[in-house]
CSV table of C-alpha atoms in Angstrom, one decimal:
chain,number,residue,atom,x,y,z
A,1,UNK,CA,0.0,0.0,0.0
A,2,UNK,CA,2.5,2.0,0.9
A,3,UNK,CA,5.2,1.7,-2.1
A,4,UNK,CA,8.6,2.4,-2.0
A,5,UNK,CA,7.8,6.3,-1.5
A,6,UNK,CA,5.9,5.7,1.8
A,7,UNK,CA,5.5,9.9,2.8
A,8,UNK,CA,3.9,10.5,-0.9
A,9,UNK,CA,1.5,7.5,0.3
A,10,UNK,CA,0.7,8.6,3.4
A,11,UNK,CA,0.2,12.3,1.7
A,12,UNK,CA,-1.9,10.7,-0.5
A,13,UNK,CA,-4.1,8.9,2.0
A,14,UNK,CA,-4.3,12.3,4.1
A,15,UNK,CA,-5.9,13.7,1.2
A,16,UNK,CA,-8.5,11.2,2.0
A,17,UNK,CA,-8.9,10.6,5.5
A,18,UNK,CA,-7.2,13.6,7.0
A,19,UNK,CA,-4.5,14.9,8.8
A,20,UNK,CA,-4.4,12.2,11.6
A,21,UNK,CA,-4.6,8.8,10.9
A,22,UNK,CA,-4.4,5.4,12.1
A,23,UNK,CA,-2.7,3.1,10.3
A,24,UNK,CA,-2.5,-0.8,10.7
A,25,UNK,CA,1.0,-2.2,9.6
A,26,UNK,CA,1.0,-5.8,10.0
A,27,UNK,CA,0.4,-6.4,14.0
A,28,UNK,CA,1.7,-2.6,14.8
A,29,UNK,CA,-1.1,0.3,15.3
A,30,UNK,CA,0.9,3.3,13.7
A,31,UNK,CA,-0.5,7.0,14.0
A,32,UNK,CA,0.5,9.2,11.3
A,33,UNK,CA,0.3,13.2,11.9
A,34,UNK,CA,0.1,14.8,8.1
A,35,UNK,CA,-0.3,18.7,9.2
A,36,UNK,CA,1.4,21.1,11.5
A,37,UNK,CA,-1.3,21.7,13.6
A,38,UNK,CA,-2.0,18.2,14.2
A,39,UNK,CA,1.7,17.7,15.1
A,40,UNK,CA,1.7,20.4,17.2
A,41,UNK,CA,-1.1,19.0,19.1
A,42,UNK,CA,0.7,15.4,19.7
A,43,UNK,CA,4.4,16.7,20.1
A,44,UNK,CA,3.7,19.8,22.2
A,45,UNK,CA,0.1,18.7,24.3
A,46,UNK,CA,0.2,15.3,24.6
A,47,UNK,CA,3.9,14.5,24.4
A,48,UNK,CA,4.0,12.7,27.2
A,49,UNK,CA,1.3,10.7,26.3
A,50,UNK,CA,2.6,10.1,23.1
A,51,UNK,CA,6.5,10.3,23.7
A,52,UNK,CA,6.9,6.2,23.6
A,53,UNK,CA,7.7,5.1,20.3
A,54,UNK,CA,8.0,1.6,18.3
A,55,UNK,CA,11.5,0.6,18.9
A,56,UNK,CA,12.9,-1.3,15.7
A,57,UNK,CA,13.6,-5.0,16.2
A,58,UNK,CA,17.2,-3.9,14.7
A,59,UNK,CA,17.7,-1.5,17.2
A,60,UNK,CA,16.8,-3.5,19.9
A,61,UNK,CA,20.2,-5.9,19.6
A,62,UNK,CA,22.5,-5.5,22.3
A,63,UNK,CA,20.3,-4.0,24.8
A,64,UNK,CA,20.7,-0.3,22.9
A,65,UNK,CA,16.7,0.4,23.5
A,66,UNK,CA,17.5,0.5,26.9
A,67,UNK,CA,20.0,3.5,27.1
A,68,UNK,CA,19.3,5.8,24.4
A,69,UNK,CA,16.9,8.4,24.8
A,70,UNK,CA,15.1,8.3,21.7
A,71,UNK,CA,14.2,4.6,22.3
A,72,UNK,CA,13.4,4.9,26.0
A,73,UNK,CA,10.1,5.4,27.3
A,74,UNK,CA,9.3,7.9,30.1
A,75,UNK,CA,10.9,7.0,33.2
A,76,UNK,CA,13.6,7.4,35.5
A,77,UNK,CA,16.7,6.3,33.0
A,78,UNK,CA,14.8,8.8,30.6
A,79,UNK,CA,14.7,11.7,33.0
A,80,UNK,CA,18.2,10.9,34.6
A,81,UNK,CA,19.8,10.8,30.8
A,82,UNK,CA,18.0,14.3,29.3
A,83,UNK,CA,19.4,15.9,32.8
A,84,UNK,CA,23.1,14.7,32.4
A,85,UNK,CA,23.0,15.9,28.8
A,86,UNK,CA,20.9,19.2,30.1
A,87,UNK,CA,22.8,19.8,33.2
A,88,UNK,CA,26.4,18.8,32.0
A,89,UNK,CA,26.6,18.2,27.8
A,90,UNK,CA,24.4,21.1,26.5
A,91,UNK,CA,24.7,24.0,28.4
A,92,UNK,CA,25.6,27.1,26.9
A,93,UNK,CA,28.6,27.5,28.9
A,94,UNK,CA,30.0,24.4,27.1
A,95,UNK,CA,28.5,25.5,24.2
A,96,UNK,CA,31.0,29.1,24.4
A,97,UNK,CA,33.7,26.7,25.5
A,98,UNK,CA,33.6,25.2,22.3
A,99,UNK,CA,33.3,28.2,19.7
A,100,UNK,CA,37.0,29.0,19.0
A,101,UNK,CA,37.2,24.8,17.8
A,102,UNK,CA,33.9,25.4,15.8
A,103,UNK,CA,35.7,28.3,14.4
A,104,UNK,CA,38.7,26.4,13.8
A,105,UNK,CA,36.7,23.9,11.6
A,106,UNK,CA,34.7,26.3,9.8
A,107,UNK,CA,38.1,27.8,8.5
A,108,UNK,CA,39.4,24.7,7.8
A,109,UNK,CA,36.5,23.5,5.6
A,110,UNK,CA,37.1,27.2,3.8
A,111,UNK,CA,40.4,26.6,3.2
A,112,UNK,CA,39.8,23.2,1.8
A,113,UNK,CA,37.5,24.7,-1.0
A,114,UNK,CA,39.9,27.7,-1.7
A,115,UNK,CA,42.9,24.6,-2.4
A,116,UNK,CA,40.6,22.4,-4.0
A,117,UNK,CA,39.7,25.2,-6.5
A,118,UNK,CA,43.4,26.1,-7.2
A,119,UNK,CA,44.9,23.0,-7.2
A,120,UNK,CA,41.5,21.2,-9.7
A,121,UNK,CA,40.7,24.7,-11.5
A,122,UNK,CA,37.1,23.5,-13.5
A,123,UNK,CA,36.6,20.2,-11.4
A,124,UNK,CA,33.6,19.9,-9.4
A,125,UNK,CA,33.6,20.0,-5.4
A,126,UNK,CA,31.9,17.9,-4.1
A,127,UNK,CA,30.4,20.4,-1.1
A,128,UNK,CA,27.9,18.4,0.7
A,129,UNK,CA,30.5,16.3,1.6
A,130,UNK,CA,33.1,18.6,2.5
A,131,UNK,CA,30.4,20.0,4.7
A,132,UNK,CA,29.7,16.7,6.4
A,133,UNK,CA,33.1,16.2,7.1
A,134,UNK,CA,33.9,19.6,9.0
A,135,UNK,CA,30.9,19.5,11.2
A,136,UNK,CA,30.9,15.5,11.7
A,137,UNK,CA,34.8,16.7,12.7
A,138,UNK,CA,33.6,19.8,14.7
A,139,UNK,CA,31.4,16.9,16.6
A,140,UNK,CA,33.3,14.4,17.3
A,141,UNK,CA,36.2,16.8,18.2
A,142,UNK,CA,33.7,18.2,21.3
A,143,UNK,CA,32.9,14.7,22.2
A,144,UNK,CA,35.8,13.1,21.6
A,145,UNK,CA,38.6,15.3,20.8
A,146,UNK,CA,39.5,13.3,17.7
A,147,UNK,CA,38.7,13.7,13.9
A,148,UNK,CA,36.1,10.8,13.0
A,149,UNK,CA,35.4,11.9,9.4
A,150,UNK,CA,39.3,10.4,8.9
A,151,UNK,CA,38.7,6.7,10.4
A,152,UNK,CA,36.9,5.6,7.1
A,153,UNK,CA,36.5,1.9,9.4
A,154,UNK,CA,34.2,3.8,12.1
A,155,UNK,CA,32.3,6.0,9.3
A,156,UNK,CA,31.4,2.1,7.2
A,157,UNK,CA,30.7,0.6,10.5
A,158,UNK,CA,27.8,3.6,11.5
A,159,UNK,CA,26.8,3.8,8.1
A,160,UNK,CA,25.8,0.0,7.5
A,161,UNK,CA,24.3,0.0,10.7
A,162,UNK,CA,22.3,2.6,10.0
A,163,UNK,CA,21.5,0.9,6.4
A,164,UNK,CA,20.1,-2.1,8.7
A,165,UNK,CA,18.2,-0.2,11.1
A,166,UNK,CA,16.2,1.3,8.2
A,167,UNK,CA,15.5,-1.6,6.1
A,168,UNK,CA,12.1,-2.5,6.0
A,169,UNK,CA,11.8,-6.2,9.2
A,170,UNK,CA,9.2,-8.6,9.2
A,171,UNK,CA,10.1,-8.9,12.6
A,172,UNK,CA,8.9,-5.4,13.6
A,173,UNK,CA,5.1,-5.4,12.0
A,174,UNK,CA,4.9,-9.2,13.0
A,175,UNK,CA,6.5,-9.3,16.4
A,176,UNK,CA,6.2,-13.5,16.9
A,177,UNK,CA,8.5,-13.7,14.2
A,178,UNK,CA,11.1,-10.6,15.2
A,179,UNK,CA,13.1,-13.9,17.2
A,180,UNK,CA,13.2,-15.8,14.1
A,181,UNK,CA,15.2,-12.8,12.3
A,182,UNK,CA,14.3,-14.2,8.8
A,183,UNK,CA,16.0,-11.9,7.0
A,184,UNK,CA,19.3,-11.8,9.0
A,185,UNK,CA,18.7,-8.0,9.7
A,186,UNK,CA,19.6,-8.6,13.4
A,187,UNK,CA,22.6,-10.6,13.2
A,188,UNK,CA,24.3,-8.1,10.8
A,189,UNK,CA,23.4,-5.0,13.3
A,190,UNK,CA,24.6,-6.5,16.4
A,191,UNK,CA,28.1,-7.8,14.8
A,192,UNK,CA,28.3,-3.8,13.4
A,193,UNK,CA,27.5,-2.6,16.9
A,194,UNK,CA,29.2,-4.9,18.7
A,195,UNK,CA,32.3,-3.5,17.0
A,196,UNK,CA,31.3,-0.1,17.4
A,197,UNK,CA,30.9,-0.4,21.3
A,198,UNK,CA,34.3,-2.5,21.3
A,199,UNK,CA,35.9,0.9,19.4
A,200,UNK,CA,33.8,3.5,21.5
A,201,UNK,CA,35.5,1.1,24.7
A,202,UNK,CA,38.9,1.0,23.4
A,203,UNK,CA,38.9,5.1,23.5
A,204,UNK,CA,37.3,5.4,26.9
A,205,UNK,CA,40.2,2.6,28.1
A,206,UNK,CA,42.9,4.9,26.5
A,207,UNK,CA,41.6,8.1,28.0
A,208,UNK,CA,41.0,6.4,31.5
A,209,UNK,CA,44.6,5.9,31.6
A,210,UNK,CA,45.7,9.3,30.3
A,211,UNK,CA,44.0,11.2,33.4
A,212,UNK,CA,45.8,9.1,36.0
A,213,UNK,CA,48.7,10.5,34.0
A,214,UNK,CA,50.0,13.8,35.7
A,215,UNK,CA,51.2,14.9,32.8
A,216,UNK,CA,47.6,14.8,31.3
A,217,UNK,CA,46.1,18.3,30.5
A,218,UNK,CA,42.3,18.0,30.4
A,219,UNK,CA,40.8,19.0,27.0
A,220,UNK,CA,37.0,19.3,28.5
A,221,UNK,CA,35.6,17.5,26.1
A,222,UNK,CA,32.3,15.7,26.5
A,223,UNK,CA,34.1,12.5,27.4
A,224,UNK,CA,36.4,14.2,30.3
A,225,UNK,CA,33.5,15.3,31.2
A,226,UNK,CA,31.3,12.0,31.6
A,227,UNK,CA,34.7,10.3,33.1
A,228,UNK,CA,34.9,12.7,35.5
A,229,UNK,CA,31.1,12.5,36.6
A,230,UNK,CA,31.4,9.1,38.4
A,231,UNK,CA,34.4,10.8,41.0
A,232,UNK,CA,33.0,13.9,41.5
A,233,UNK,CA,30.7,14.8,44.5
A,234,UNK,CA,27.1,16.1,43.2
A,235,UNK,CA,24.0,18.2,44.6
A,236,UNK,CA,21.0,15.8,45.9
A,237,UNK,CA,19.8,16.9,42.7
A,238,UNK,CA,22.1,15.6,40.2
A,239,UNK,CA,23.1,12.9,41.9
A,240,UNK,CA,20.9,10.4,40.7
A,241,UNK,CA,21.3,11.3,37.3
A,242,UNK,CA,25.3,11.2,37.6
A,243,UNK,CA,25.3,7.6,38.9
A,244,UNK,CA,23.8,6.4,35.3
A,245,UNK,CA,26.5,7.5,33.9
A,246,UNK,CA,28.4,4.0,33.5
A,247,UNK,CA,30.2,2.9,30.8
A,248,UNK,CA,28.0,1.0,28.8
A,249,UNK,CA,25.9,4.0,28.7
A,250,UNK,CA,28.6,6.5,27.8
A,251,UNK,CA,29.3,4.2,24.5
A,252,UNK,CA,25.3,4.5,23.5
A,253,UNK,CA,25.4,8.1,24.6
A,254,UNK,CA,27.9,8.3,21.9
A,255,UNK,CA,26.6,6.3,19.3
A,256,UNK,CA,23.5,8.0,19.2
A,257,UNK,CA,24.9,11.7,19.1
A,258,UNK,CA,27.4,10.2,16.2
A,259,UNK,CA,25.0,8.9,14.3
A,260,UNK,CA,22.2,11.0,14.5
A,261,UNK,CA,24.6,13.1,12.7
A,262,UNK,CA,24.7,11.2,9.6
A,263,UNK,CA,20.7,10.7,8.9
């Protein structure tokens, strides 16, 4: 019914039936919001409500649902997770912090297009993805202190994980079957995560043993900054939220604000 250009579809059917509908995909009841008001209604009035959403079966493998905020329903993880990245990740203090490397990026991606043009005079640039590669820098610099957009391993590893996540699963519109993984979507994600996590835990190991190195100079990125939320004393307030802040959840906390970036 719905083709391989579902929102045309759905466009389509709203024509008909009108800007909220409900929409039976296999075993899953799907409600489909087609105007601004409508979506202003669900997202802004009845968020909470409405704020749980179908987790894939894909992006259910290793546990991920449970530690990510877009795939966790209300609760306390939920609440605990939006205030450590409210309270400690987006704040505009770290925001200013991290201007003069935003800066630095921005130049560099200029600079790239004023060499690319004297060095290829009449060859195309590709500019969408010399875009992509300063700001997926500028990110993972803030988070991680490293340029990501050079390890091509770690870029192939997001992207085909992403290119499972989004295929179309019997398993997740006929849930007795999501076990049976019939089309291998499953298997492929979790071996692409798993060595994802294994990376993500290879750089938290390496920077665990640079800070108990006096010679270390903090760089106050987003990682120093979750590392150092487990030994620090916290308000009544934030102390709750700090304690989730193991390492398992630091690797999905980055995975999700890495990859987000590339949909």
């Amino acid at each position: 019914m719905l083709g391989d250009k579902p929102h045309q579809s759905l466009a389509q059917l709203a024509k008909i039936h009108g800007p909220l509908m409900s929409l039976q995909l296999g075993r899953v009841t799907t409600i489909v919001a087609s105007s601004p008001d409508t979506a202003r209604e669900i997202l802004q009035k009845h968020d909470k409500v409405l704020s749980d959403r179908h987790v894939p079966a894909a992006a259910q493998v290793l546990d991920i649902h449970k530690f990510t905020i877009p795939a966790l329903p209300v609760g306390s993880r939920w609440r605990n997770l939006r205030k450590v990245c409210n309270s400690y990740i987006f704040t505009t203090q770290r925001l200013d912090m991290n201007q003069d490397l935003r800066r630095v990026k921005v130049l560099g991606l200029l600079e790239g297009v004023r060499r690319h043009a004297a060095e290829r005079p009449g060859e195309a640039l590709d500019v969408g993805k010399a875009v992509f590669k300063a700001s997926l820098n500028a990110l993972s610099s803030t988070i991680l202190s490293m340029d990501l957009a050079d390890e091509e391993e770690f870029k192939e590893l997001v992207r085909e994980l992403l290119g499972e996540i989004g295929k179309p699963n019997l398993g997740d519109y006929f849930p007795v079957v999501a076990r049976l993984d019939l089309q291998g979507i499953q298997r492929r994600s979790e071996g692409h995560l798993r060595k994802i996590l294994n990376w993500f835990g290879w750089v938290i190991d390496q920077r665990r043993r640079d800070l108990k190195s006096e010679s270390y100079v903090s760089t106050n990125d987003m990682l120093d900054t979750l590392l150092a939320m487990g030994d620090t004393d916290h308000d009544s307030k934030h102390e709750e939220a700090a304690a989730t802040m193991d390492p398992l959840c630091i690797k999905y906390l980055f995975l999700v604000r890495l990859t987000l970036h590339q949909l």
